[in-house]
PDB file of N, CA, C and O in Angstrom:
ATOM      1  N   MET A 291     -52.398  78.587 101.512  1.00  0.00           N
ATOM      2  CA  MET A 291     -51.533  78.318 100.390  1.00  0.00           C
ATOM      3  C   MET A 291     -50.539  79.475 100.260  1.00  0.00           C
ATOM      4  O   MET A 291     -50.876  80.630 100.488  1.00  0.00           O
ATOM      5  N   ASN A 292     -49.304  79.144  99.878  1.00  0.00           N
ATOM      6  CA  ASN A 292     -48.275  80.160  99.701  1.00  0.00           C
ATOM      7  C   ASN A 292     -48.597  81.062  98.520  1.00  0.00           C
ATOM      8  O   ASN A 292     -49.185  80.629  97.539  1.00  0.00           O
ATOM      9  N   ASN A 293     -48.197  82.333  98.628  1.00  0.00           N
ATOM     10  CA  ASN A 293     -48.378  83.286  97.551  1.00  0.00           C
ATOM     11  C   ASN A 293     -47.018  83.849  97.173  1.00  0.00           C
ATOM     12  O   ASN A 293     -46.228  84.234  98.030  1.00  0.00           O
ATOM     13  N   VAL A 294     -46.752  83.885  95.850  1.00  0.00           N
ATOM     14  CA  VAL A 294     -45.488  84.378  95.322  1.00  0.00           C
ATOM     15  C   VAL A 294     -45.743  85.683  94.575  1.00  0.00           C
ATOM     16  O   VAL A 294     -46.692  85.780  93.789  1.00  0.00           O
ATOM     17  N   ARG A 295     -44.905  86.675  94.830  1.00  0.00           N
ATOM     18  CA  ARG A 295     -44.993  87.961  94.137  1.00  0.00           C
ATOM     19  C   ARG A 295     -43.604  88.373  93.682  1.00  0.00           C
ATOM     20  O   ARG A 295     -42.610  87.882  94.203  1.00  0.00           O
ATOM     21  N   ILE A 296     -43.567  89.301  92.733  1.00  0.00           N
ATOM     22  CA  ILE A 296     -42.296  89.850  92.267  1.00  0.00           C
ATOM     23  C   ILE A 296     -42.278  91.333  92.602  1.00  0.00           C
ATOM     24  O   ILE A 296     -43.253  92.044  92.368  1.00  0.00           O
ATOM     25  N   ALA A 297     -41.158  91.780  93.154  1.00  0.00           N
ATOM     26  CA  ALA A 297     -40.978  93.197  93.468  1.00  0.00           C
ATOM     27  C   ALA A 297     -39.663  93.668  92.842  1.00  0.00           C
ATOM     28  O   ALA A 297     -38.688  92.922  92.803  1.00  0.00           O
ATOM     29  N   ASP A 298     -39.656  94.901  92.354  1.00  0.00           N
ATOM     30  CA  ASP A 298     -38.456  95.507  91.779  1.00  0.00           C
ATOM     31  C   ASP A 298     -37.902  96.488  92.799  1.00  0.00           C
ATOM     32  O   ASP A 298     -38.541  97.488  93.117  1.00  0.00           O
ATOM     33  N   ASN A 299     -36.724  96.199  93.343  1.00  0.00           N
ATOM     34  CA  ASN A 299     -36.145  97.112  94.328  1.00  0.00           C
ATOM     35  C   ASN A 299     -35.128  98.061  93.707  1.00  0.00           C
ATOM     36  O   ASN A 299     -34.413  98.762  94.413  1.00  0.00           O
ATOM     37  N   GLY A 300     -35.034  98.089  92.376  1.00  0.00           N
ATOM     38  CA  GLY A 300     -34.091  98.958  91.691  1.00  0.00           C
ATOM     39  C   GLY A 300     -32.773  98.289  91.377  1.00  0.00           C
ATOM     40  O   GLY A 300     -32.053  98.709  90.481  1.00  0.00           O
ATOM     41  N   ALA A 301     -32.432  97.252  92.112  1.00  0.00           N
ATOM     42  CA  ALA A 301     -31.190  96.519  91.868  1.00  0.00           C
ATOM     43  C   ALA A 301     -31.465  95.126  91.336  1.00  0.00           C
ATOM     44  O   ALA A 301     -30.625  94.545  90.648  1.00  0.00           O
ATOM     45  N   ALA A 302     -32.636  94.575  91.653  1.00  0.00           N
ATOM     46  CA  ALA A 302     -32.982  93.216  91.236  1.00  0.00           C
ATOM     47  C   ALA A 302     -34.492  93.042  91.288  1.00  0.00           C
ATOM     48  O   ALA A 302     -35.203  93.828  91.914  1.00  0.00           O
ATOM     49  N   PHE A 303     -34.955  92.016  90.597  1.00  0.00           N
ATOM     50  CA  PHE A 303     -36.351  91.616  90.696  1.00  0.00           C
ATOM     51  C   PHE A 303     -36.409  90.517  91.755  1.00  0.00           C
ATOM     52  O   PHE A 303     -35.795  89.465  91.600  1.00  0.00           O
ATOM     53  N   LEU A 304     -37.104  90.789  92.829  1.00  0.00           N
ATOM     54  CA  LEU A 304     -37.157  89.887  93.980  1.00  0.00           C
ATOM     55  C   LEU A 304     -38.383  89.005  93.909  1.00  0.00           C
ATOM     56  O   LEU A 304     -39.486  89.485  93.660  1.00  0.00           O
ATOM     57  N   ILE A 305     -38.200  87.730  94.147  1.00  0.00           N
ATOM     58  CA  ILE A 305     -39.335  86.837  94.316  1.00  0.00           C
ATOM     59  C   ILE A 305     -39.593  86.767  95.813  1.00  0.00           C
ATOM     60  O   ILE A 305     -38.699  86.450  96.602  1.00  0.00           O
ATOM     61  N   ILE A 306     -40.810  87.107  96.180  1.00  0.00           N
ATOM     62  CA  ILE A 306     -41.204  87.177  97.582  1.00  0.00           C
ATOM     63  C   ILE A 306     -42.296  86.146  97.824  1.00  0.00           C
ATOM     64  O   ILE A 306     -43.329  86.155  97.151  1.00  0.00           O
ATOM     65  N   THR A 307     -42.057  85.259  98.766  1.00  0.00           N
ATOM     66  CA  THR A 307     -43.025  84.229  99.124  1.00  0.00           C
ATOM     67  C   THR A 307     -43.536  84.515 100.524  1.00  0.00           C
ATOM     68  O   THR A 307     -42.757  84.509 101.481  1.00  0.00           O
ATOM     69  N   ASN A 308     -44.827  84.804 100.610  1.00  0.00           N
ATOM     70  CA  ASN A 308     -45.450  85.112 101.906  1.00  0.00           C
ATOM     71  C   ASN A 308     -44.679  86.176 102.680  1.00  0.00           C
ATOM     72  O   ASN A 308     -44.488  86.071 103.886  1.00  0.00           O
ATOM     73  N   GLY A 309     -44.194  87.205 101.972  1.00  0.00           N
ATOM     74  CA  GLY A 309     -43.507  88.313 102.620  1.00  0.00           C
ATOM     75  C   GLY A 309     -42.020  88.134 102.825  1.00  0.00           C
ATOM     76  O   GLY A 309     -41.352  89.048 103.289  1.00  0.00           O
ATOM     77  N   THR A 310     -41.461  86.980 102.483  1.00  0.00           N
ATOM     78  CA  THR A 310     -40.039  86.711 102.661  1.00  0.00           C
ATOM     79  C   THR A 310     -39.364  86.633 101.300  1.00  0.00           C
ATOM     80  O   THR A 310     -39.819  85.897 100.418  1.00  0.00           O
ATOM     81  N   ILE A 311     -38.263  87.365 101.117  1.00  0.00           N
ATOM     82  CA  ILE A 311     -37.525  87.317  99.867  1.00  0.00           C
ATOM     83  C   ILE A 311     -36.888  85.933  99.745  1.00  0.00           C
ATOM     84  O   ILE A 311     -36.149  85.501 100.633  1.00  0.00           O
ATOM     85  N   THR A 312     -37.192  85.246  98.641  1.00  0.00           N
ATOM     86  CA  THR A 312     -36.657  83.899  98.453  1.00  0.00           C
ATOM     87  C   THR A 312     -35.605  83.825  97.355  1.00  0.00           C
ATOM     88  O   THR A 312     -34.814  82.888  97.332  1.00  0.00           O
ATOM     89  N   SER A 313     -35.592  84.790  96.431  1.00  0.00           N
ATOM     90  CA  SER A 313     -34.542  84.838  95.410  1.00  0.00           C
ATOM     91  C   SER A 313     -34.545  86.206  94.744  1.00  0.00           C
ATOM     92  O   SER A 313     -35.520  86.951  94.821  1.00  0.00           O
ATOM     93  N   ALA A 314     -33.429  86.516  94.080  1.00  0.00           N
ATOM     94  CA  ALA A 314     -33.280  87.784  93.359  1.00  0.00           C
ATOM     95  C   ALA A 314     -32.789  87.483  91.952  1.00  0.00           C
ATOM     96  O   ALA A 314     -31.975  86.573  91.757  1.00  0.00           O
ATOM     97  N   HIS A 315     -33.278  88.251  90.973  1.00  0.00           N
ATOM     98  CA  HIS A 315     -32.955  87.992  89.566  1.00  0.00           C
ATOM     99  C   HIS A 315     -32.640  89.296  88.854  1.00  0.00           C
ATOM    100  O   HIS A 315     -33.212  90.340  89.163  1.00  0.00           O
ATOM    101  N   ARG A 316     -31.755  89.209  87.849  1.00  0.00           N
ATOM    102  CA  ARG A 316     -31.325  90.393  87.105  1.00  0.00           C
ATOM    103  C   ARG A 316     -32.416  90.944  86.201  1.00  0.00           C
ATOM    104  O   ARG A 316     -32.474  92.142  85.960  1.00  0.00           O
ATOM    105  N   THR A 317     -33.264  90.062  85.658  1.00  0.00           N
ATOM    106  CA  THR A 317     -34.318  90.518  84.747  1.00  0.00           C
ATOM    107  C   THR A 317     -35.673  89.992  85.207  1.00  0.00           C
ATOM    108  O   THR A 317     -35.761  88.989  85.925  1.00  0.00           O
ATOM    109  N   LEU A 318     -36.717  90.663  84.748  1.00  0.00           N
ATOM    110  CA  LEU A 318     -38.068  90.220  85.061  1.00  0.00           C
ATOM    111  C   LEU A 318     -38.324  88.852  84.436  1.00  0.00           C
ATOM    112  O   LEU A 318     -38.931  87.977  85.060  1.00  0.00           O
ATOM    113  N   GLY A 319     -37.816  88.636  83.214  1.00  0.00           N
ATOM    114  CA  GLY A 319     -37.967  87.338  82.560  1.00  0.00           C
ATOM    115  C   GLY A 319     -37.338  86.212  83.362  1.00  0.00           C
ATOM    116  O   GLY A 319     -37.891  85.120  83.457  1.00  0.00           O
ATOM    117  N   ASP A 320     -36.159  86.480  83.960  1.00  0.00           N
ATOM    118  CA  ASP A 320     -35.523  85.465  84.805  1.00  0.00           C
ATOM    119  C   ASP A 320     -36.394  85.145  86.014  1.00  0.00           C
ATOM    120  O   ASP A 320     -36.500  83.992  86.437  1.00  0.00           O
ATOM    121  N   ALA A 321     -37.020  86.158  86.589  1.00  0.00           N
ATOM    122  CA  ALA A 321     -37.905  85.938  87.737  1.00  0.00           C
ATOM    123  C   ALA A 321     -39.116  85.108  87.321  1.00  0.00           C
ATOM    124  O   ALA A 321     -39.517  84.189  88.034  1.00  0.00           O
ATOM    125  N   TRP A 322     -39.697  85.409  86.143  1.00  0.00           N
ATOM    126  CA  TRP A 322     -40.831  84.620  85.653  1.00  0.00           C
ATOM    127  C   TRP A 322     -40.421  83.165  85.438  1.00  0.00           C
ATOM    128  O   TRP A 322     -41.146  82.250  85.812  1.00  0.00           O
ATOM    129  N   ARG A 323     -39.250  82.959  84.812  1.00  0.00           N
ATOM    130  CA  ARG A 323     -38.783  81.590  84.571  1.00  0.00           C
ATOM    131  C   ARG A 323     -38.532  80.846  85.882  1.00  0.00           C
ATOM    132  O   ARG A 323     -38.772  79.650  85.984  1.00  0.00           O
ATOM    133  N   HIS A 324     -38.075  81.572  86.912  1.00  0.00           N
ATOM    134  CA  HIS A 324     -37.846  80.934  88.208  1.00  0.00           C
ATOM    135  C   HIS A 324     -39.172  80.489  88.836  1.00  0.00           C
ATOM    136  O   HIS A 324     -39.247  79.402  89.416  1.00  0.00           O
ATOM    137  N   ILE A 325     -40.198  81.304  88.707  1.00  0.00           N
ATOM    138  CA  ILE A 325     -41.517  80.913  89.217  1.00  0.00           C
ATOM    139  C   ILE A 325     -42.004  79.667  88.486  1.00  0.00           C
ATOM    140  O   ILE A 325     -42.518  78.729  89.107  1.00  0.00           O
ATOM    141  N   GLU A 326     -41.816  79.635  87.163  1.00  0.00           N
ATOM    142  CA  GLU A 326     -42.195  78.442  86.401  1.00  0.00           C
ATOM    143  C   GLU A 326     -41.395  77.231  86.885  1.00  0.00           C
ATOM    144  O   GLU A 326     -41.941  76.144  87.063  1.00  0.00           O
ATOM    145  N   TRP A 327     -40.108  77.416  87.144  1.00  0.00           N
ATOM    146  CA  TRP A 327     -39.262  76.347  87.658  1.00  0.00           C
ATOM    147  C   TRP A 327     -39.753  75.854  89.019  1.00  0.00           C
ATOM    148  O   TRP A 327     -39.754  74.645  89.283  1.00  0.00           O
ATOM    149  N   MET A 328     -40.156  76.770  89.884  1.00  0.00           N
ATOM    150  CA  MET A 328     -40.651  76.385  91.209  1.00  0.00           C
ATOM    151  C   MET A 328     -41.790  75.384  91.091  1.00  0.00           C
ATOM    152  O   MET A 328     -41.907  74.467  91.894  1.00  0.00           O
ATOM    153  N   TYR A 329     -42.632  75.562  90.071  1.00  0.00           N
ATOM    154  CA  TYR A 329     -43.728  74.622  89.857  1.00  0.00           C
ATOM    155  C   TYR A 329     -43.238  73.363  89.140  1.00  0.00           C
ATOM    156  O   TYR A 329     -43.467  72.247  89.600  1.00  0.00           O
ATOM    157  N   ALA A 330     -42.552  73.534  88.016  1.00  0.00           N
ATOM    158  CA  ALA A 330     -42.217  72.419  87.136  1.00  0.00           C
ATOM    159  C   ALA A 330     -41.194  71.455  87.736  1.00  0.00           C
ATOM    160  O   ALA A 330     -41.347  70.239  87.630  1.00  0.00           O
ATOM    161  N   VAL A 331     -40.165  71.973  88.354  1.00  0.00           N
ATOM    162  CA  VAL A 331     -39.078  71.124  88.843  1.00  0.00           C
ATOM    163  C   VAL A 331     -39.227  70.814  90.331  1.00  0.00           C
ATOM    164  O   VAL A 331     -39.069  69.678  90.754  1.00  0.00           O
ATOM    165  N   ALA A 332     -39.555  71.813  91.091  1.00  0.00           N
ATOM    166  CA  ALA A 332     -39.621  71.624  92.539  1.00  0.00           C
ATOM    167  C   ALA A 332     -41.000  71.152  93.008  1.00  0.00           C
ATOM    168  O   ALA A 332     -41.190  70.890  94.184  1.00  0.00           O
ATOM    169  N   SER A 333     -41.957  71.082  92.086  1.00  0.00           N
ATOM    170  CA  SER A 333     -43.304  70.578  92.383  1.00  0.00           C
ATOM    171  C   SER A 333     -44.010  71.351  93.486  1.00  0.00           C
ATOM    172  O   SER A 333     -44.781  70.774  94.249  1.00  0.00           O
ATOM    173  N   GLN A 334     -43.739  72.634  93.576  1.00  0.00           N
ATOM    174  CA  GLN A 334     -44.398  73.449  94.583  1.00  0.00           C
ATOM    175  C   GLN A 334     -45.745  73.927  94.059  1.00  0.00           C
ATOM    176  O   GLN A 334     -45.918  74.181  92.882  1.00  0.00           O
ATOM    177  N   ARG A 335     -46.720  74.038  94.932  1.00  0.00           N
ATOM    178  CA  ARG A 335     -48.050  74.543  94.587  1.00  0.00           C
ATOM    179  C   ARG A 335     -48.258  75.846  95.344  1.00  0.00           C
ATOM    180  O   ARG A 335     -48.021  75.926  96.545  1.00  0.00           O
ATOM    181  N   PHE A 336     -48.700  76.897  94.620  1.00  0.00           N
ATOM    182  CA  PHE A 336     -48.842  78.217  95.218  1.00  0.00           C
ATOM    183  C   PHE A 336     -49.689  79.085  94.314  1.00  0.00           C
ATOM    184  O   PHE A 336     -50.083  78.678  93.224  1.00  0.00           O
ATOM    185  N   THR A 337     -49.963  80.298  94.762  1.00  0.00           N
ATOM    186  CA  THR A 337     -50.640  81.289  93.934  1.00  0.00           C
ATOM    187  C   THR A 337     -49.624  82.366  93.569  1.00  0.00           C
ATOM    188  O   THR A 337     -48.580  82.487  94.209  1.00  0.00           O
ATOM    189  N   VAL A 338     -49.966  83.153  92.537  1.00  0.00           N
ATOM    190  CA  VAL A 338     -49.034  84.169  92.045  1.00  0.00           C
ATOM    191  C   VAL A 338     -49.725  85.530  92.014  1.00  0.00           C
ATOM    192  O   VAL A 338     -50.842  85.657  91.517  1.00  0.00           O
ATOM    193  N   GLY A 339     -49.039  86.540  92.538  1.00  0.00           N
ATOM    194  CA  GLY A 339     -49.489  87.918  92.435  1.00  0.00           C
ATOM    195  C   GLY A 339     -50.559  88.331  93.423  1.00  0.00           C
ATOM    196  O   GLY A 339     -51.048  87.538  94.224  1.00  0.00           O
ATOM    197  N   LYS A 340     -50.913  89.624  93.327  1.00  0.00           N
ATOM    198  CA  LYS A 340     -51.933  90.193  94.217  1.00  0.00           C
ATOM    199  C   LYS A 340     -53.288  89.529  94.026  1.00  0.00           C
ATOM    200  O   LYS A 340     -54.066  89.412  94.964  1.00  0.00           O
ATOM    201  N   SER A 341     -53.555  89.096  92.784  1.00  0.00           N
ATOM    202  CA  SER A 341     -54.846  88.455  92.509  1.00  0.00           C
ATOM    203  C   SER A 341     -54.872  86.988  92.946  1.00  0.00           C
ATOM    204  O   SER A 341     -55.904  86.340  92.843  1.00  0.00           O
ATOM    205  N   GLU A 342     -53.731  86.486  93.435  1.00  0.00           N
ATOM    206  CA  GLU A 342     -53.599  85.110  93.923  1.00  0.00           C
ATOM    207  C   GLU A 342     -54.071  84.097  92.877  1.00  0.00           C
ATOM    208  O   GLU A 342     -54.829  83.178  93.158  1.00  0.00           O
ATOM    209  N   THR A 343     -53.548  84.242  91.663  1.00  0.00           N
ATOM    210  CA  THR A 343     -53.848  83.332  90.562  1.00  0.00           C
ATOM    211  C   THR A 343     -53.161  81.999  90.815  1.00  0.00           C
ATOM    212  O   THR A 343     -51.961  81.969  91.111  1.00  0.00           O
ATOM    213  N   PRO A 344     -53.878  80.878  90.707  1.00  0.00           N
ATOM    214  CA  PRO A 344     -53.230  79.574  90.864  1.00  0.00           C
ATOM    215  C   PRO A 344     -52.064  79.434  89.870  1.00  0.00           C
ATOM    216  O   PRO A 344     -52.147  79.878  88.729  1.00  0.00           O
ATOM    217  N   VAL A 345     -50.967  78.837  90.311  1.00  0.00           N
ATOM    218  CA  VAL A 345     -49.743  78.787  89.513  1.00  0.00           C
ATOM    219  C   VAL A 345     -49.958  78.154  88.138  1.00  0.00           C
ATOM    220  O   VAL A 345     -49.402  78.634  87.144  1.00  0.00           O
ATOM    221  N   LYS A 346     -50.747  77.102  88.029  1.00  0.00           N
ATOM    222  CA  LYS A 346     -50.981  76.473  86.724  1.00  0.00           C
ATOM    223  C   LYS A 346     -51.645  77.454  85.759  1.00  0.00           C
ATOM    224  O   LYS A 346     -51.272  77.555  84.594  1.00  0.00           O
ATOM    225  N   GLU A 347     -52.628  78.180  86.254  1.00  0.00           N
ATOM    226  CA  GLU A 347     -53.327  79.176  85.436  1.00  0.00           C
ATOM    227  C   GLU A 347     -52.371  80.300  85.031  1.00  0.00           C
ATOM    228  O   GLU A 347     -52.386  80.767  83.889  1.00  0.00           O
ATOM    229  N   TRP A 348     -51.518  80.731  85.944  1.00  0.00           N
ATOM    230  CA  TRP A 348     -50.548  81.787  85.664  1.00  0.00           C
ATOM    231  C   TRP A 348     -49.567  81.342  84.584  1.00  0.00           C
ATOM    232  O   TRP A 348     -49.300  82.083  83.630  1.00  0.00           O
ATOM    233  N   ILE A 349     -49.029  80.121  84.706  1.00  0.00           N
ATOM    234  CA  ILE A 349     -48.077  79.610  83.713  1.00  0.00           C
ATOM    235  C   ILE A 349     -48.733  79.509  82.345  1.00  0.00           C
ATOM    236  O   ILE A 349     -48.156  79.935  81.337  1.00  0.00           O
ATOM    237  N   ASN A 350     -49.942  78.962  82.276  1.00  0.00           N
ATOM    238  CA  ASN A 350     -50.644  78.868  80.990  1.00  0.00           C
ATOM    239  C   ASN A 350     -50.852  80.244  80.373  1.00  0.00           C
ATOM    240  O   ASN A 350     -50.652  80.437  79.171  1.00  0.00           O
ATOM    241  N   GLY A 351     -51.240  81.228  81.178  1.00  0.00           N
ATOM    242  CA  GLY A 351     -51.444  82.584  80.686  1.00  0.00           C
ATOM    243  C   GLY A 351     -50.152  83.220  80.197  1.00  0.00           C
ATOM    244  O   GLY A 351     -50.143  83.909  79.171  1.00  0.00           O
ATOM    245  N   MET A 352     -49.058  82.987  80.904  1.00  0.00           N
ATOM    246  CA  MET A 352     -47.770  83.552  80.507  1.00  0.00           C
ATOM    247  C   MET A 352     -47.281  82.938  79.194  1.00  0.00           C
ATOM    248  O   MET A 352     -46.693  83.624  78.364  1.00  0.00           O
ATOM    249  N   HIS A 353     -47.533  81.655  78.979  1.00  0.00           N
ATOM    250  CA  HIS A 353     -47.173  81.024  77.708  1.00  0.00           C
ATOM    251  C   HIS A 353     -48.087  81.527  76.592  1.00  0.00           C
ATOM    252  O   HIS A 353     -47.621  81.790  75.479  1.00  0.00           O
ATOM    253  N   ALA A 354     -49.362  81.683  76.874  1.00  0.00           N
ATOM    254  CA  ALA A 354     -50.326  82.128  75.857  1.00  0.00           C
ATOM    255  C   ALA A 354     -50.009  83.532  75.344  1.00  0.00           C
ATOM    256  O   ALA A 354     -50.165  83.815  74.157  1.00  0.00           O
ATOM    257  N   CYS A 355     -49.544  84.407  76.230  1.00  0.00           N
ATOM    258  CA  CYS A 355     -49.251  85.780  75.803  1.00  0.00           C
ATOM    259  C   CYS A 355     -47.824  85.941  75.297  1.00  0.00           C
ATOM    260  O   CYS A 355     -47.442  87.028  74.860  1.00  0.00           O
ATOM    261  N   GLY A 356     -47.025  84.879  75.352  1.00  0.00           N
ATOM    262  CA  GLY A 356     -45.663  84.933  74.833  1.00  0.00           C
ATOM    263  C   GLY A 356     -44.619  85.433  75.815  1.00  0.00           C
ATOM    264  O   GLY A 356     -43.485  85.675  75.433  1.00  0.00           O
ATOM    265  N   CYS A 357     -44.990  85.599  77.077  1.00  0.00           N
ATOM    266  CA  CYS A 357     -44.023  86.061  78.075  1.00  0.00           C
ATOM    267  C   CYS A 357     -43.075  84.961  78.514  1.00  0.00           C
ATOM    268  O   CYS A 357     -41.962  85.232  78.948  1.00  0.00           O
ATOM    269  N   LEU A 358     -43.519  83.705  78.425  1.00  0.00           N
ATOM    270  CA  LEU A 358     -42.665  82.549  78.672  1.00  0.00           C
ATOM    271  C   LEU A 358     -42.647  81.728  77.397  1.00  0.00           C
ATOM    272  O   LEU A 358     -43.678  81.545  76.755  1.00  0.00           O
ATOM    273  N   ASP A 359     -41.465  81.235  77.036  1.00  0.00           N
ATOM    274  CA  ASP A 359     -41.374  80.407  75.849  1.00  0.00           C
ATOM    275  C   ASP A 359     -40.865  79.016  76.218  1.00  0.00           C
ATOM    276  O   ASP A 359     -40.638  78.734  77.386  1.00  0.00           O
ATOM    277  N   GLY A 360     -40.732  78.182  75.234  1.00  0.00           N
ATOM    278  CA  GLY A 360     -40.300  76.811  75.495  1.00  0.00           C
ATOM    279  C   GLY A 360     -41.472  75.925  75.820  1.00  0.00           C
ATOM    280  O   GLY A 360     -42.631  76.282  75.580  1.00  0.00           O
ATOM    281  N   THR A 361     -41.194  74.769  76.380  1.00  0.00           N
ATOM    282  CA  THR A 361     -42.219  73.800  76.701  1.00  0.00           C
ATOM    283  C   THR A 361     -43.019  74.256  77.915  1.00  0.00           C
ATOM    284  O   THR A 361     -42.446  74.617  78.941  1.00  0.00           O
ATOM    285  N   ASN A 362     -44.325  74.214  77.788  1.00  0.00           N
ATOM    286  CA  ASN A 362     -45.210  74.584  78.895  1.00  0.00           C
ATOM    287  C   ASN A 362     -45.376  73.351  79.788  1.00  0.00           C
ATOM    288  O   ASN A 362     -45.941  72.353  79.365  1.00  0.00           O
ATOM    289  N   PRO A 363     -44.899  73.391  81.042  1.00  0.00           N
ATOM    290  CA  PRO A 363     -44.962  72.216  81.918  1.00  0.00           C
ATOM    291  C   PRO A 363     -46.373  71.837  82.353  1.00  0.00           C
ATOM    292  O   PRO A 363     -46.585  70.740  82.850  1.00  0.00           O
ATOM    293  N   VAL A 364     -47.349  72.701  82.176  1.00  0.00           N
ATOM    294  CA  VAL A 364     -48.714  72.375  82.597  1.00  0.00           C
ATOM    295  C   VAL A 364     -49.657  72.162  81.425  1.00  0.00           C
ATOM    296  O   VAL A 364     -50.849  71.936  81.611  1.00  0.00           O
ATOM    297  N   ALA A 365     -49.148  72.222  80.192  1.00  0.00           N
ATOM    298  CA  ALA A 365     -50.004  72.118  79.008  1.00  0.00           C
ATOM    299  C   ALA A 365     -50.757  70.795  78.937  1.00  0.00           C
ATOM    300  O   ALA A 365     -51.889  70.744  78.480  1.00  0.00           O
ATOM    301  N   ASP A 366     -50.140  69.715  79.383  1.00  0.00           N
ATOM    302  CA  ASP A 366     -50.757  68.394  79.290  1.00  0.00           C
ATOM    303  C   ASP A 366     -51.510  67.978  80.544  1.00  0.00           C
ATOM    304  O   ASP A 366     -52.045  66.884  80.605  1.00  0.00           O
ATOM    305  N   GLU A 367     -51.517  68.836  81.545  1.00  0.00           N
ATOM    306  CA  GLU A 367     -52.196  68.465  82.800  1.00  0.00           C
ATOM    307  C   GLU A 367     -53.670  68.769  82.739  1.00  0.00           C
ATOM    308  O   GLU A 367     -54.150  69.623  82.124  1.00  0.00           O
TER     309      GLU A 367
END
């Protein structure tokens, strides 16, 4: 299964999928929202971070702690 991580290179927050940079964002929040988008809109399934948390669990946790706002795309699943 693919694993997505975020790295800060000093100029941008990079989303890295299996070691390959897939996008760059100005803020950490934008990077988090992009990961949520990867699941919600693009229907991709993957794990997040060094702990390889399943994406649904990661999204629910990010909404629960207030790091992501708006409609939770996995709340009803």
